[in-house]
Every structure is written in structure tokens, then in C-alpha cells.
mmCIF file of C-alpha atoms and ligand atoms in Angstrom:
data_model
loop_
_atom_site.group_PDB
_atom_site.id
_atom_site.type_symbol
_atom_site.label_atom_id
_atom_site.label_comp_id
_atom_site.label_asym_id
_atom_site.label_seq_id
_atom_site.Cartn_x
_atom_site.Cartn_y
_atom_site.Cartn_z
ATOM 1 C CA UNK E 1 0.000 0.000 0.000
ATOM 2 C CA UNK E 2 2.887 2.385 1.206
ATOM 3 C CA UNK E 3 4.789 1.882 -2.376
ATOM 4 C CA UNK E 4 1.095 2.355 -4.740
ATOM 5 C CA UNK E 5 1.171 5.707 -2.718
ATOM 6 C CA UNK E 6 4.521 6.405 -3.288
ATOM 7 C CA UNK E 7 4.251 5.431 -6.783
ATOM 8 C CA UNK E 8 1.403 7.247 -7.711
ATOM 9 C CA UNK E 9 2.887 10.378 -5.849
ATOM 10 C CA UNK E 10 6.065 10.252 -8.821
ATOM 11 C CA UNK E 11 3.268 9.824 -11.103
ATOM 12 C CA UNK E 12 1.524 12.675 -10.296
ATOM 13 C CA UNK E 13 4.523 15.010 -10.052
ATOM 14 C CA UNK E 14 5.653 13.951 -13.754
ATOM 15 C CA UNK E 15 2.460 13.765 -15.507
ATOM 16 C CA UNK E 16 2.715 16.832 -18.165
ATOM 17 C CA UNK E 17 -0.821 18.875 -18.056
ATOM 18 C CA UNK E 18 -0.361 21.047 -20.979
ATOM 19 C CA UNK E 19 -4.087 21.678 -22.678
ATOM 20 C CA UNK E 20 -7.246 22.610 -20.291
ATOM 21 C CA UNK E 21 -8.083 18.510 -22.014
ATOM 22 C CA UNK E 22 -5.448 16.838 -20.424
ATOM 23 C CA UNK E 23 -5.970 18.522 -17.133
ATOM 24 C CA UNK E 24 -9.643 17.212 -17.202
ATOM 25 C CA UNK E 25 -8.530 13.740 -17.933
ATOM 26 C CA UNK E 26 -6.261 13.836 -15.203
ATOM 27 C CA UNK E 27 -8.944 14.870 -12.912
ATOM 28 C CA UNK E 28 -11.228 12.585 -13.530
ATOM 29 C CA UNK E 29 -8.411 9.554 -13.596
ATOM 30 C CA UNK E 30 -7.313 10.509 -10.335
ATOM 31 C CA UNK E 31 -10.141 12.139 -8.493
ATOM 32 C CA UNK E 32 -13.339 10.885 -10.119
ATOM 33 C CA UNK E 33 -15.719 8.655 -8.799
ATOM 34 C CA UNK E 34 -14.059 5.612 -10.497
ATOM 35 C CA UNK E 35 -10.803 6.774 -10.147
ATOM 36 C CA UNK E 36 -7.255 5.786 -8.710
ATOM 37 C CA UNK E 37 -7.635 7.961 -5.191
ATOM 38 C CA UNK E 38 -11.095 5.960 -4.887
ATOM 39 C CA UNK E 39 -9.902 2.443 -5.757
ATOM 40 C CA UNK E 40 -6.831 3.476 -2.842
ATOM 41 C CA UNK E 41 -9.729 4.437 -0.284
ATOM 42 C CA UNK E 42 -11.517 1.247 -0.742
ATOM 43 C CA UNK E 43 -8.316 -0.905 -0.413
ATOM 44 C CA UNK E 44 -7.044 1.394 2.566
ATOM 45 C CA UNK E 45 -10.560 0.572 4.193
ATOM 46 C CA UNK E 46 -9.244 -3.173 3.961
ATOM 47 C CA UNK E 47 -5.884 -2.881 5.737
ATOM 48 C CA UNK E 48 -5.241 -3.529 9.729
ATOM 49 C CA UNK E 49 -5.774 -1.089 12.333
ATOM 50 C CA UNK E 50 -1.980 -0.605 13.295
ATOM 51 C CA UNK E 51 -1.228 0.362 9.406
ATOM 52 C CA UNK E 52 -4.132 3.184 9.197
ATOM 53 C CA UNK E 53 -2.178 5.493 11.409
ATOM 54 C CA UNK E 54 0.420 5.414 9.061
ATOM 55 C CA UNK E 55 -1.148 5.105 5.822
ATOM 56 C CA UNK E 56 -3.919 7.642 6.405
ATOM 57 C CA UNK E 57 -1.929 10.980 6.494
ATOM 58 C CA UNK E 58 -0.495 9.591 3.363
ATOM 59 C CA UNK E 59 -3.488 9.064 1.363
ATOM 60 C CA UNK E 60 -4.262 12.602 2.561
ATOM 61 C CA UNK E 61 -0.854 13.391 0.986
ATOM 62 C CA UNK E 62 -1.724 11.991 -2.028
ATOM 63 C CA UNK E 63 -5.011 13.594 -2.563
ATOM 64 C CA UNK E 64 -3.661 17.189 -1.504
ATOM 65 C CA UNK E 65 -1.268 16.498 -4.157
ATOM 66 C CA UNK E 66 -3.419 15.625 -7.132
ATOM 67 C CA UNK E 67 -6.100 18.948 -5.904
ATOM 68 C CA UNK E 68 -2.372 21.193 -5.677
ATOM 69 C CA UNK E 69 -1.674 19.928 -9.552
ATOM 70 C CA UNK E 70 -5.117 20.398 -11.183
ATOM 71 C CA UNK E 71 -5.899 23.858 -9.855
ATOM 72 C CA UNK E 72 -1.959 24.903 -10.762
ATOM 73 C CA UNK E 73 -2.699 23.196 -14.209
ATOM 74 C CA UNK E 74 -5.756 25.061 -14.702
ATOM 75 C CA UNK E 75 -4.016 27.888 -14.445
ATOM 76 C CA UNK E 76 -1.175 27.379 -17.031
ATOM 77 C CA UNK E 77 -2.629 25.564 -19.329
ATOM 78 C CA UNK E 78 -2.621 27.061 -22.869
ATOM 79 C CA UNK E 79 -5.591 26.838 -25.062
ATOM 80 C CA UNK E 80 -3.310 25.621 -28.343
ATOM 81 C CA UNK E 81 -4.072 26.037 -31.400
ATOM 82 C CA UNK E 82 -5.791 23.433 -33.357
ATOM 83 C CA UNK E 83 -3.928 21.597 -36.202
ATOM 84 C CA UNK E 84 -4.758 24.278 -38.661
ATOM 85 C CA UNK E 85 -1.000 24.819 -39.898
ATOM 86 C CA UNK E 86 -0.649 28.127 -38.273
ATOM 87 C CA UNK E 87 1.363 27.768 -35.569
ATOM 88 C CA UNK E 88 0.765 31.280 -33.801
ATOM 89 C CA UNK E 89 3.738 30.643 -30.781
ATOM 90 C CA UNK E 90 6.184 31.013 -33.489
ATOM 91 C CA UNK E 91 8.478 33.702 -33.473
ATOM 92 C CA UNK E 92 7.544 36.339 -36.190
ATOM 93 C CA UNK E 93 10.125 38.186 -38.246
ATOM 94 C CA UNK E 94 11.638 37.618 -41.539
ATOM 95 C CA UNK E 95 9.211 38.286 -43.955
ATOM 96 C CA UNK E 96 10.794 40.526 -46.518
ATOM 97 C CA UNK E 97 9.317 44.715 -46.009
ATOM 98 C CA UNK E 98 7.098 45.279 -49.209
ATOM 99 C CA UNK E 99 6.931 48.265 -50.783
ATOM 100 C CA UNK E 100 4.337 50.765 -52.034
ATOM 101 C CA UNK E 101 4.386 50.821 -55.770
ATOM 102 C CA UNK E 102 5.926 54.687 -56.969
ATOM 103 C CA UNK E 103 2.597 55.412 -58.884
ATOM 104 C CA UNK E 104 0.665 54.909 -55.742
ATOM 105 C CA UNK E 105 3.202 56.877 -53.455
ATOM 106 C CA UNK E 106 3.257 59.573 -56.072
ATOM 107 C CA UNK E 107 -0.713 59.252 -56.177
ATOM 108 C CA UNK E 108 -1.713 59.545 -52.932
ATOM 109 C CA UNK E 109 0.879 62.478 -52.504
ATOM 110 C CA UNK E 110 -0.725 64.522 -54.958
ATOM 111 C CA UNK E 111 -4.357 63.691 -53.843
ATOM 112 C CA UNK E 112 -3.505 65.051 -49.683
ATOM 113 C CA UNK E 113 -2.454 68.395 -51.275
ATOM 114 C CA UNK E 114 -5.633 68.733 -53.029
ATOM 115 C CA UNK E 115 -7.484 67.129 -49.904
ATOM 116 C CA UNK E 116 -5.320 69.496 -47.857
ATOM 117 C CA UNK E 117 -7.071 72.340 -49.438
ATOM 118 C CA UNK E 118 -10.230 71.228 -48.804
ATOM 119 C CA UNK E 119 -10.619 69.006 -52.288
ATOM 120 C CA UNK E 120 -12.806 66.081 -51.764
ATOM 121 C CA UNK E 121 -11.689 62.249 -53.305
ATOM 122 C CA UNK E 122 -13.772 60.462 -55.409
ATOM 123 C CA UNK E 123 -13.968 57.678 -58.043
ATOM 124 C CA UNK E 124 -15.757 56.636 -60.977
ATOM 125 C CA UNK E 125 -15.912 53.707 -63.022
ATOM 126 C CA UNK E 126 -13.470 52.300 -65.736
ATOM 127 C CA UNK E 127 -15.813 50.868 -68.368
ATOM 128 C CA UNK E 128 -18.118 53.984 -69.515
ATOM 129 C CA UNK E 129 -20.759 54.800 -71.848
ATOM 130 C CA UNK E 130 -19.923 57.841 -74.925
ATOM 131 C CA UNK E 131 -21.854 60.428 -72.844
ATOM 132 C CA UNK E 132 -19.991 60.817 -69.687
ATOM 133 C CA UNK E 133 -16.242 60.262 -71.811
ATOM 134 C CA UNK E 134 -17.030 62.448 -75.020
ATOM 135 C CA UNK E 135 -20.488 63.709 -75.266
ATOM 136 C CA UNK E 136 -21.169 65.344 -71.604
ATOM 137 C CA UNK E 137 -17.784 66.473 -72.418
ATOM 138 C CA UNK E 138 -18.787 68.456 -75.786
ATOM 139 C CA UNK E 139 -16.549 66.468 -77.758
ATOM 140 C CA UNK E 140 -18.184 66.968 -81.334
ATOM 141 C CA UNK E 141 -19.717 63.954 -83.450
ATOM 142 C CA UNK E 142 -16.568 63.803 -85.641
ATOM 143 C CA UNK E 143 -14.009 64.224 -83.205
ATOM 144 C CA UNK E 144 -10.832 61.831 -83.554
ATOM 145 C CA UNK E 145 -10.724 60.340 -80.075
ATOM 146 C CA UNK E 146 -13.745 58.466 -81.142
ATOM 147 C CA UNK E 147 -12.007 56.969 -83.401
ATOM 148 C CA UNK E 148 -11.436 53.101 -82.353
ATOM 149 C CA UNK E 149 -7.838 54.133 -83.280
ATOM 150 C CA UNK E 150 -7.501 56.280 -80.336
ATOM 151 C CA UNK E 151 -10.156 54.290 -77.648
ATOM 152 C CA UNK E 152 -10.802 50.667 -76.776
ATOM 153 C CA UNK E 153 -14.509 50.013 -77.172
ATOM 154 C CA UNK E 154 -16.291 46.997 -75.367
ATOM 155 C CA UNK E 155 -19.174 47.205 -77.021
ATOM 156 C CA UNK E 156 -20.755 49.225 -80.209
ATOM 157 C CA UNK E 157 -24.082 51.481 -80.579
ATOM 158 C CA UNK E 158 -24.443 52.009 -78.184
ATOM 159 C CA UNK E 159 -20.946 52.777 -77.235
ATOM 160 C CA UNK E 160 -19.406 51.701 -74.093
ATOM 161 C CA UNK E 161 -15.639 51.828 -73.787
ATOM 162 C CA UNK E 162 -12.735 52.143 -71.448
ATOM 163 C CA UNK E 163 -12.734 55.605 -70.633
ATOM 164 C CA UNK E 164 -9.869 57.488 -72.330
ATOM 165 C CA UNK E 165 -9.268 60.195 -69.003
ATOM 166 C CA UNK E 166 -10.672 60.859 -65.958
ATOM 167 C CA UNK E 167 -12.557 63.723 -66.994
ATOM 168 C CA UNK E 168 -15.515 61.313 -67.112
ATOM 169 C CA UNK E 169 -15.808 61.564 -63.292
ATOM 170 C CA UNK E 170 -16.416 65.247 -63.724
ATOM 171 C CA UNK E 171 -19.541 64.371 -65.617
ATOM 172 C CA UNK E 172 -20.702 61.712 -63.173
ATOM 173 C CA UNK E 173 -20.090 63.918 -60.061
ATOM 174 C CA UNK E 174 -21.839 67.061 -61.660
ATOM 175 C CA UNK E 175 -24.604 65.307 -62.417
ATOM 176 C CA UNK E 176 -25.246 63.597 -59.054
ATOM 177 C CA UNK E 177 -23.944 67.085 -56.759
ATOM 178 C CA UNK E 178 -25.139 70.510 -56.362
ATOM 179 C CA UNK E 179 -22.555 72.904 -56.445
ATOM 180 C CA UNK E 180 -20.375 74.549 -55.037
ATOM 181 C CA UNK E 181 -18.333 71.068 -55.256
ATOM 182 C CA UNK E 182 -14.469 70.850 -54.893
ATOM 183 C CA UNK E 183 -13.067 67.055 -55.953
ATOM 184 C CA UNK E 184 -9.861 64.910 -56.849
ATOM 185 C CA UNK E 185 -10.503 62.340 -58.866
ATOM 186 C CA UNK E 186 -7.424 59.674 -59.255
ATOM 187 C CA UNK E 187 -7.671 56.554 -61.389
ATOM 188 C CA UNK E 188 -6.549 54.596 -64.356
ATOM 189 C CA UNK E 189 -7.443 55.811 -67.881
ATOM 190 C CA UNK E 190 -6.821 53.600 -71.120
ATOM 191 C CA UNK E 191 -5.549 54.610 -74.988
ATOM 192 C CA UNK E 192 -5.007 52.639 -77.869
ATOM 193 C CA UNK E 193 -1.597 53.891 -78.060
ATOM 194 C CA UNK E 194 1.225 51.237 -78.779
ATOM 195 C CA UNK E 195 3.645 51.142 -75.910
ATOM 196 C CA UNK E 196 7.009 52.601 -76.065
ATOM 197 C CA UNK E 197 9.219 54.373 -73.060
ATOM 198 C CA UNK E 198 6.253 57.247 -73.362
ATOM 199 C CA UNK E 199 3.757 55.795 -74.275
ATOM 200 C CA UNK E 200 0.914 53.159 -72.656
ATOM 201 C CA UNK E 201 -2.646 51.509 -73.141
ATOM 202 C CA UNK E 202 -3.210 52.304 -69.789
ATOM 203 C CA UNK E 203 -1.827 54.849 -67.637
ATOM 204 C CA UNK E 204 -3.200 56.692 -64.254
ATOM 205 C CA UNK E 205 -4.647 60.750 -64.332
ATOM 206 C CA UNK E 206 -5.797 62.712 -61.459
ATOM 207 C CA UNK E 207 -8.114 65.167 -62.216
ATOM 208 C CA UNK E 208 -9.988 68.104 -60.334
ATOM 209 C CA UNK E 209 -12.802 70.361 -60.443
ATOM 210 C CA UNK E 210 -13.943 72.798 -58.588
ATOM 211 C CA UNK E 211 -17.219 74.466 -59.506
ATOM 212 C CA UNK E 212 -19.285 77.767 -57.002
ATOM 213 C CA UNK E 213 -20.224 81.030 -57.681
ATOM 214 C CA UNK E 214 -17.439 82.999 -58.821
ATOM 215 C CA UNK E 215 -14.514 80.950 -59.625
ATOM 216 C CA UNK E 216 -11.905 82.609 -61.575
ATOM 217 C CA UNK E 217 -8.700 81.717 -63.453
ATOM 218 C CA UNK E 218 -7.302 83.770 -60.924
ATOM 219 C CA UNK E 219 -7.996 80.398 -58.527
ATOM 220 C CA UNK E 220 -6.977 77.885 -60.886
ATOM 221 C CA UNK E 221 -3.771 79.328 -61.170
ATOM 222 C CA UNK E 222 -3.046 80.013 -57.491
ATOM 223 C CA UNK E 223 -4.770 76.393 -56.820
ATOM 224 C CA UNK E 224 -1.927 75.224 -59.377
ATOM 225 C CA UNK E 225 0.939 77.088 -58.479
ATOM 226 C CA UNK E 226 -0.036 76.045 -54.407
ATOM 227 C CA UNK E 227 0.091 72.357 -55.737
ATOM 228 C CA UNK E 228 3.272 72.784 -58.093
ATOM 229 C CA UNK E 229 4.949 74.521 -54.698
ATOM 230 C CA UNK E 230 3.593 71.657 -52.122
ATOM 231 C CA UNK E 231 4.923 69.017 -54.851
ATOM 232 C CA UNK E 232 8.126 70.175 -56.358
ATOM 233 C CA UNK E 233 9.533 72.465 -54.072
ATOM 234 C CA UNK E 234 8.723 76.157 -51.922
ATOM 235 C CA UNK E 235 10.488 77.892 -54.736
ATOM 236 C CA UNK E 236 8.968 76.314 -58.760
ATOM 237 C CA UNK E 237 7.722 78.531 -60.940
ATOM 238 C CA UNK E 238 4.861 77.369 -63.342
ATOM 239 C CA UNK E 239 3.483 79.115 -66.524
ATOM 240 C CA UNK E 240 0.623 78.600 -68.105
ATOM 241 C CA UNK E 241 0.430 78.528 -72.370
ATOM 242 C CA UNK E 242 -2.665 78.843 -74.409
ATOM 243 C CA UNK E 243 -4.515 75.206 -75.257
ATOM 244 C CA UNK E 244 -7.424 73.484 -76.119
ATOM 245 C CA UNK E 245 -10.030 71.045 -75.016
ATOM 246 C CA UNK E 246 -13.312 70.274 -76.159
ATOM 247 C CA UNK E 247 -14.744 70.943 -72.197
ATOM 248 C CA UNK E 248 -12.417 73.386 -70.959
ATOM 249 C CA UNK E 249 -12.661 77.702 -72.244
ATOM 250 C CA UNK E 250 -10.436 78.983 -71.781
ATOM 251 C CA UNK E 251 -7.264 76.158 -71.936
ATOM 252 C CA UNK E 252 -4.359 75.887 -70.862
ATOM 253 C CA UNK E 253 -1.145 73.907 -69.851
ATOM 254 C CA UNK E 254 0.909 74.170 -67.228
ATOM 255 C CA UNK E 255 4.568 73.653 -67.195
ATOM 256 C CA UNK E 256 7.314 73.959 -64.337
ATOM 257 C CA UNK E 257 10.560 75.392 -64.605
ATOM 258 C CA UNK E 258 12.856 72.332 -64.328
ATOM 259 C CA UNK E 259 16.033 74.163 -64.779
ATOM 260 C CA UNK E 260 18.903 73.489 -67.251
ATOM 261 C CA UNK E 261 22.001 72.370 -65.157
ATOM 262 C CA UNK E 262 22.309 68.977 -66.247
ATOM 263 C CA UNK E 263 22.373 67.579 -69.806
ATOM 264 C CA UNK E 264 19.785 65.173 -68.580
ATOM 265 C CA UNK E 265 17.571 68.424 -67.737
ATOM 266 C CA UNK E 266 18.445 69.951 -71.283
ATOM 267 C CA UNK E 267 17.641 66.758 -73.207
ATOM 268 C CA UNK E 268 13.770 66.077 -71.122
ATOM 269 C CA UNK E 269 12.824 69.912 -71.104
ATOM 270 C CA UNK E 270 14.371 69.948 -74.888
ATOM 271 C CA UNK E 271 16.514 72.733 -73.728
ATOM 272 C CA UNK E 272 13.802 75.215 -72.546
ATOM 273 C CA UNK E 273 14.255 74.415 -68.707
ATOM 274 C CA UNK E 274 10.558 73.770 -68.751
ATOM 275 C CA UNK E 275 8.079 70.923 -68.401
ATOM 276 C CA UNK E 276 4.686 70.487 -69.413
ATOM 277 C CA UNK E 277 2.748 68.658 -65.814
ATOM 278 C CA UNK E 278 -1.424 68.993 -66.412
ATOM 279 C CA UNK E 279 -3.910 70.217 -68.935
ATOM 280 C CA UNK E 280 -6.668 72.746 -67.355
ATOM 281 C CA UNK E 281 -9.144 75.288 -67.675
ATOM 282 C CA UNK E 282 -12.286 76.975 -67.119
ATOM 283 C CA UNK E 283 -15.485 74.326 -67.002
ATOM 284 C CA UNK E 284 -16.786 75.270 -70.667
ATOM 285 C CA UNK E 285 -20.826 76.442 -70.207
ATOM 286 C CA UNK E 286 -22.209 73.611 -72.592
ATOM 287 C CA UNK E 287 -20.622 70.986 -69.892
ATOM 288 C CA UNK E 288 -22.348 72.830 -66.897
ATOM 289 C CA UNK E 289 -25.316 73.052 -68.897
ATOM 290 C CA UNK E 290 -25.095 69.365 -70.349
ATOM 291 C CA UNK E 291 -24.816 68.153 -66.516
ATOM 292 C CA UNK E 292 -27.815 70.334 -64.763
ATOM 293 C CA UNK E 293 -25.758 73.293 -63.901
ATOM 294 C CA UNK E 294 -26.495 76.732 -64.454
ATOM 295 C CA UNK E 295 -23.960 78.595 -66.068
ATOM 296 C CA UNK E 296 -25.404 81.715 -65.583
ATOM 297 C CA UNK E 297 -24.751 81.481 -61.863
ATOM 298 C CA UNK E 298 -22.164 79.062 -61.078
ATOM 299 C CA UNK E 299 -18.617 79.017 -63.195
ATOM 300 C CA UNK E 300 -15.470 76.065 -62.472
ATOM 301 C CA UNK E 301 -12.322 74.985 -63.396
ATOM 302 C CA UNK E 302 -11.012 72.223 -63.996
ATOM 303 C CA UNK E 303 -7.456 70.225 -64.436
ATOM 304 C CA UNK E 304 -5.983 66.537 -65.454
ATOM 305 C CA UNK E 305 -2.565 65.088 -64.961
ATOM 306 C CA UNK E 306 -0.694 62.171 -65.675
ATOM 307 C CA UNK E 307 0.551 60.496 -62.533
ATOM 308 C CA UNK E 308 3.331 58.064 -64.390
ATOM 309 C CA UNK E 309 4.430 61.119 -66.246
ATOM 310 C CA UNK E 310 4.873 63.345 -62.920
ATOM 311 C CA UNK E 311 6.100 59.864 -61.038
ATOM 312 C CA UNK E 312 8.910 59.888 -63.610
ATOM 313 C CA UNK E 313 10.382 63.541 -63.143
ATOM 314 C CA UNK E 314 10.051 62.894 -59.485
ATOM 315 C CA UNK E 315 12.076 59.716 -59.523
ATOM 316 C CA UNK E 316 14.161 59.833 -62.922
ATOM 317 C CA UNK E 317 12.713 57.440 -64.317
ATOM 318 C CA UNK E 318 13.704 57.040 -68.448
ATOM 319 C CA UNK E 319 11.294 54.571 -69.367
ATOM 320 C CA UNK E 320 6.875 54.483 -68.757
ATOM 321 C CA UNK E 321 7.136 50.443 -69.196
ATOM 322 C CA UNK E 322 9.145 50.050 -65.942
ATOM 323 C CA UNK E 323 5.845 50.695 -63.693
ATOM 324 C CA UNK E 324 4.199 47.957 -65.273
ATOM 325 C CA UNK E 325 6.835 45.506 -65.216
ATOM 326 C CA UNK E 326 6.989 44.232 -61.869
ATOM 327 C CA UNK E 327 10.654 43.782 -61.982
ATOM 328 C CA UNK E 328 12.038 43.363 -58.386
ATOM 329 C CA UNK E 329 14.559 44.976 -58.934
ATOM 330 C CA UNK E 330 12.990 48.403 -59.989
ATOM 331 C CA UNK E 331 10.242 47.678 -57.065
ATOM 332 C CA UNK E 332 12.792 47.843 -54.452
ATOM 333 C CA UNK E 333 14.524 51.063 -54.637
ATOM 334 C CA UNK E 334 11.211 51.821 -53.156
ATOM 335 C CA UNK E 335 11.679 50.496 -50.071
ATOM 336 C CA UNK E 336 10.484 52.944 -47.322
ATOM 337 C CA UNK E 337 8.699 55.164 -49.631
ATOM 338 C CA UNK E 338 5.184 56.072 -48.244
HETATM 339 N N1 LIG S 1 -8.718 65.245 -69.849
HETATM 340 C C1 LIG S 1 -7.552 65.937 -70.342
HETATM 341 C C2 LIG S 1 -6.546 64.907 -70.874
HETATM 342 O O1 LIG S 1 -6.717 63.751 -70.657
HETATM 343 C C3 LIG S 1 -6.920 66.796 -69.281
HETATM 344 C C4 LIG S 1 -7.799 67.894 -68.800
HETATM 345 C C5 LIG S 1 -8.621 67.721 -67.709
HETATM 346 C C6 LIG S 1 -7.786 69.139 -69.424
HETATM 347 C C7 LIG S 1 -9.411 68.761 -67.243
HETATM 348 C C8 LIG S 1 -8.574 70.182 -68.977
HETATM 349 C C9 LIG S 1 -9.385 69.978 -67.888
HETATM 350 O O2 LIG S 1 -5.585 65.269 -71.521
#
């Protein structure tokens, strides 16, 4: 009787209790109403008189013992777990840093100055009908970029088509808002254009528009110049030269003075020291009309830029194809970029 106890008493000690389980299997082993302790009590009922004294303060021992272990267990006991491949007590670490692709860095940069001065983001879609890409636009009838040469169609007569610039947001949001409205719309745009170093199918714009009683070209250019001066640098100049499009009166482009130290700087501003960055101008009436806004009382501008084109000035980039690419080792001279 002396060595079971003493036996058991090892056993106890060594047993490993490691899930909230196993701690209720060892409970019910030892302590149940079947169990080892019980099957002890029922032989220690059979033993001499003399013996009891001895044997009973072990038994007590014993018991104490098991109690001690499954209220310590309880308490250390991990919940594991299951075998779902994920091991979560691993230690972490070691998973190469990823890195946000120079089109999006240089995207959202541009969009927080506009949202900075009080320029609400939006979206629209990528697959658009003729009205909101050329017609709400006052693109005329005849007008090249409705030429399949120029646009990827999806489906004929009715047209719908990728759109060919974010402009088509402009439409969509004046249509849905009343003014005064002030937005930044980024997203991808798409050209039949065979792809070269500057040229892509599919490239990213942001464009703006800001429409209220009152707006000037006094404000687009001291919007523009704020941006040029948040993006480039406190001291770039800009200059706007006369343009055209079909939903803008006046037009305009807007370069910034790039400088001429380096030959690299003569060869991409083709020796004038400046760089062409965004179309823009004033909201033409017809496309406040064609939308539901009076152009008696409200005027706008509005601008578009190329992100990839303004991505590769920033970062020296020679060649457009390189964002698309996903070369690794383009990608990672990224690294820490936000
Ligand atoms: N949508 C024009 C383009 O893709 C840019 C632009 C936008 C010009 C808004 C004027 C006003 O070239």
C-alpha cells in the first residue's frame, strides 16, 4: 500500500498537463468517482488497524497532491491552437518589407495636397458609356478620339468603352452634386496607343474640379501654383500657355521650370528648362449646362494630370514600361517610400 502511494505520488509530479483537455482527464483519472484515489480508499478501508495510522496521512498526501496539480494546471494551461498549420507561438520576423508601388506613393501624394485644401476624393468607373467620356464632355460627333484608333470600345451602338481620361468623373459627379463642389478624382485611364518608353494603353490621371459662384482663373492658377509649390519644391515657378479642349474655355497647360544644369535636364525639357505637368481650364458652359448646372450662376475649373508622367520627373525614371513591369529589382529602390 505504502509503495502504490509512493508510486502514484512520482506519477503525479511527472504527468505533463499542458491543454485545459489533459488537465480534465487527469482529474477525472485521479479524483473521479471511479478513479485511482477511490480504488486506494476502498483498499485502505481493507488494511489492519496498526497500518491506518500510518497510511492515512499519506493518502491525505496523495489527494492534496493531485487537488495542488489540477488547480496549478488550470491555471497554465494554454488553449493551443488546433492543427490548422498556423502555428501562432512562433516567433515572427523575416518576412521581406514590401513596398508601395511609386505610382501609388506619387498618387496619394498629390491627392492630400488637393485634400489638404479642402478638395474632396472620389472615383468613378473604368468601363463607360460615350456620354460621360465624349459627349457630356462636348466632344463633337466627328471628333478623332472616337475613333477606335484612339479608344478601346467593349461594345458598339451604343458605345461603351474604357474611358480614355478621368474627366468622365467630372460628368458623373456634376450630375449627381449641387454645387459649389471641390473634388480629386485619381484613377486609371486607357488609350489605344502602342507602348514605347512614353507611351501606354493604360496609364493613371488625377483630375480636379472645382465648380461655385465665382470661380476665376485667378484660382486655378493660385490652386496650381499652391500644388506645383507643395509638390516640387517652396520655390517652382509654373506658366501657363494657351490650349485646347473640347470641355475646358479657356485652356491651358501648365509647365514647371525644371532648370537646365544637367544635360539630362536639357535633353527632357528639350533645352527650354521647362516641363509640361497637367492640362486645365475653365469648365466650358455647354458641360455645366449638359450636366444640370447653371452657367449663368455658377462658373469652375477644372485640371488633369498624368501620374506616371509626374512619377517619372520625381524619380528619374527614363522609361513608362518600368511601372508595369513588376521587376524586383525596380520595385525595391522603393523600399520605405510612403
Ligand atoms: N482630360 C484631359 C486629358 O486627358 C486633361 C484635362 C482635364 C484638361 C481637365 C482640362 C481639364 O488630356
Amino acid at each position: 500500500m505504502k509503495k502504490r502511494i509512493e508510486r502514484m505520488l512520482a506519477e503525479v509530479a511527472e504527468t505533463e498537463l499542458n491543454s485545459p483537455e489533459e488537465v480534465e482527464i487527469f482529474r477525472v483519472a485521479y479524483l473521479g468517482r471511479k478513479g485511482k484515489v477511490k480504488d486506494l480508499m476502498m483498499a485502505f478501508k481493507e488494511i489492519p488497524g496498526d497500518q491506518k495510522r500510518e497510511i492515512g496521512p499519506m493518502l491525505n498526501t496523495l489527494k492534496q497532491a493531485i487537488e495542488h496539480r489540477v488547480s496549478e494546471a488550470k491555471t497554465t494551461a494554454v488553449v493551443r491552437p488546433k492543427a490548422s498549420g498556423v502555428d501562432a507561438t512562433r516567433p515572427s520576423g523575416g518576412v521581406p518589407l514590401g513596398t508601395h508601388h511609386p505610382i501609388q506613393v506619387v498618387r496619394r501624394e498629390i491627392v492630400d495636397i488637393f485634400q489638404n485644401m479642402g478638395f474632396a476624393a472620389v472615383e468613378g468607373p473604368e468601363i463607360e458609356d460615350d456620354w460621360h467620356v465624349f459627349s457630356g464632355l462636348n466632344f463633337p460627333p466627328e471628333h478623332p478620339a472616337r475613333d477606335m484608333q484612339d479608344t478601346f470600345f467593349v461594345e458598339r451602338d451604343p458605345d461603351i468603352l474604357l474611358r480614355t481620361h478621368t474627366s468622365s468623373v467630372q460628368v458623373r459627379e456634376m450630375e449627381r452634386r449641387e454645387p459649389p463642389m471641390r473634388l480629386i478624382m485619381p484613377g486609371r485611364v486607357f488609350r489605344n496607343e502602342a507602348i514605347s518608353a512614353r507611351a501606354h494603353c493604360m496609364f493613371h490621371q488625377v483630375e480636379g474640379l472645382y465648380i461655385d459662384k465665382e470661380v476665376s482663373f485667378a484660382d486655378l492658377k493660385q490652386t496650381l501654383l499652391h500644388f506645383a509649390r507643395c509638390f516640387f519644391g517652396p520655390d517652382t515657378d509654373i506658366r501657363l500657355r494657351p490650349s485646347y479642349f473640347p470641355f475646358t474655355e479657356p485652356s491651358a497647360e501648365v509647365d514647371v521650370y525644371w532648370g537646365l544644369k544637367t544635360e539630362v535636364d536639357k535633353r527632357i525639357t528639350k533645352g527650354t528648362g521647362w516641363l509640361e505637368i497637367l492640362g486645365c481650364g475653365m469648365v466650358d458652359p455647354n458641360v455645366l449646362k449638359a450636366s444640370g448646372i447653371d452657367p449663368e450662376v455658377y462658373s469652375g475649373f477644372a485640371f488633369g494630370m498624368g501620374i506616371e508622367r509626374i512619377a517619372m520627373l520625381r524619380y528619374q525614371i527614363g522609361d513608362l514600361r518600368h511601372f508595369f513591369e513588376n521587376d524586383r529589382r525596380f520595385l525595391d529602390q522603393f523600399v520605405g517610400e510612403r
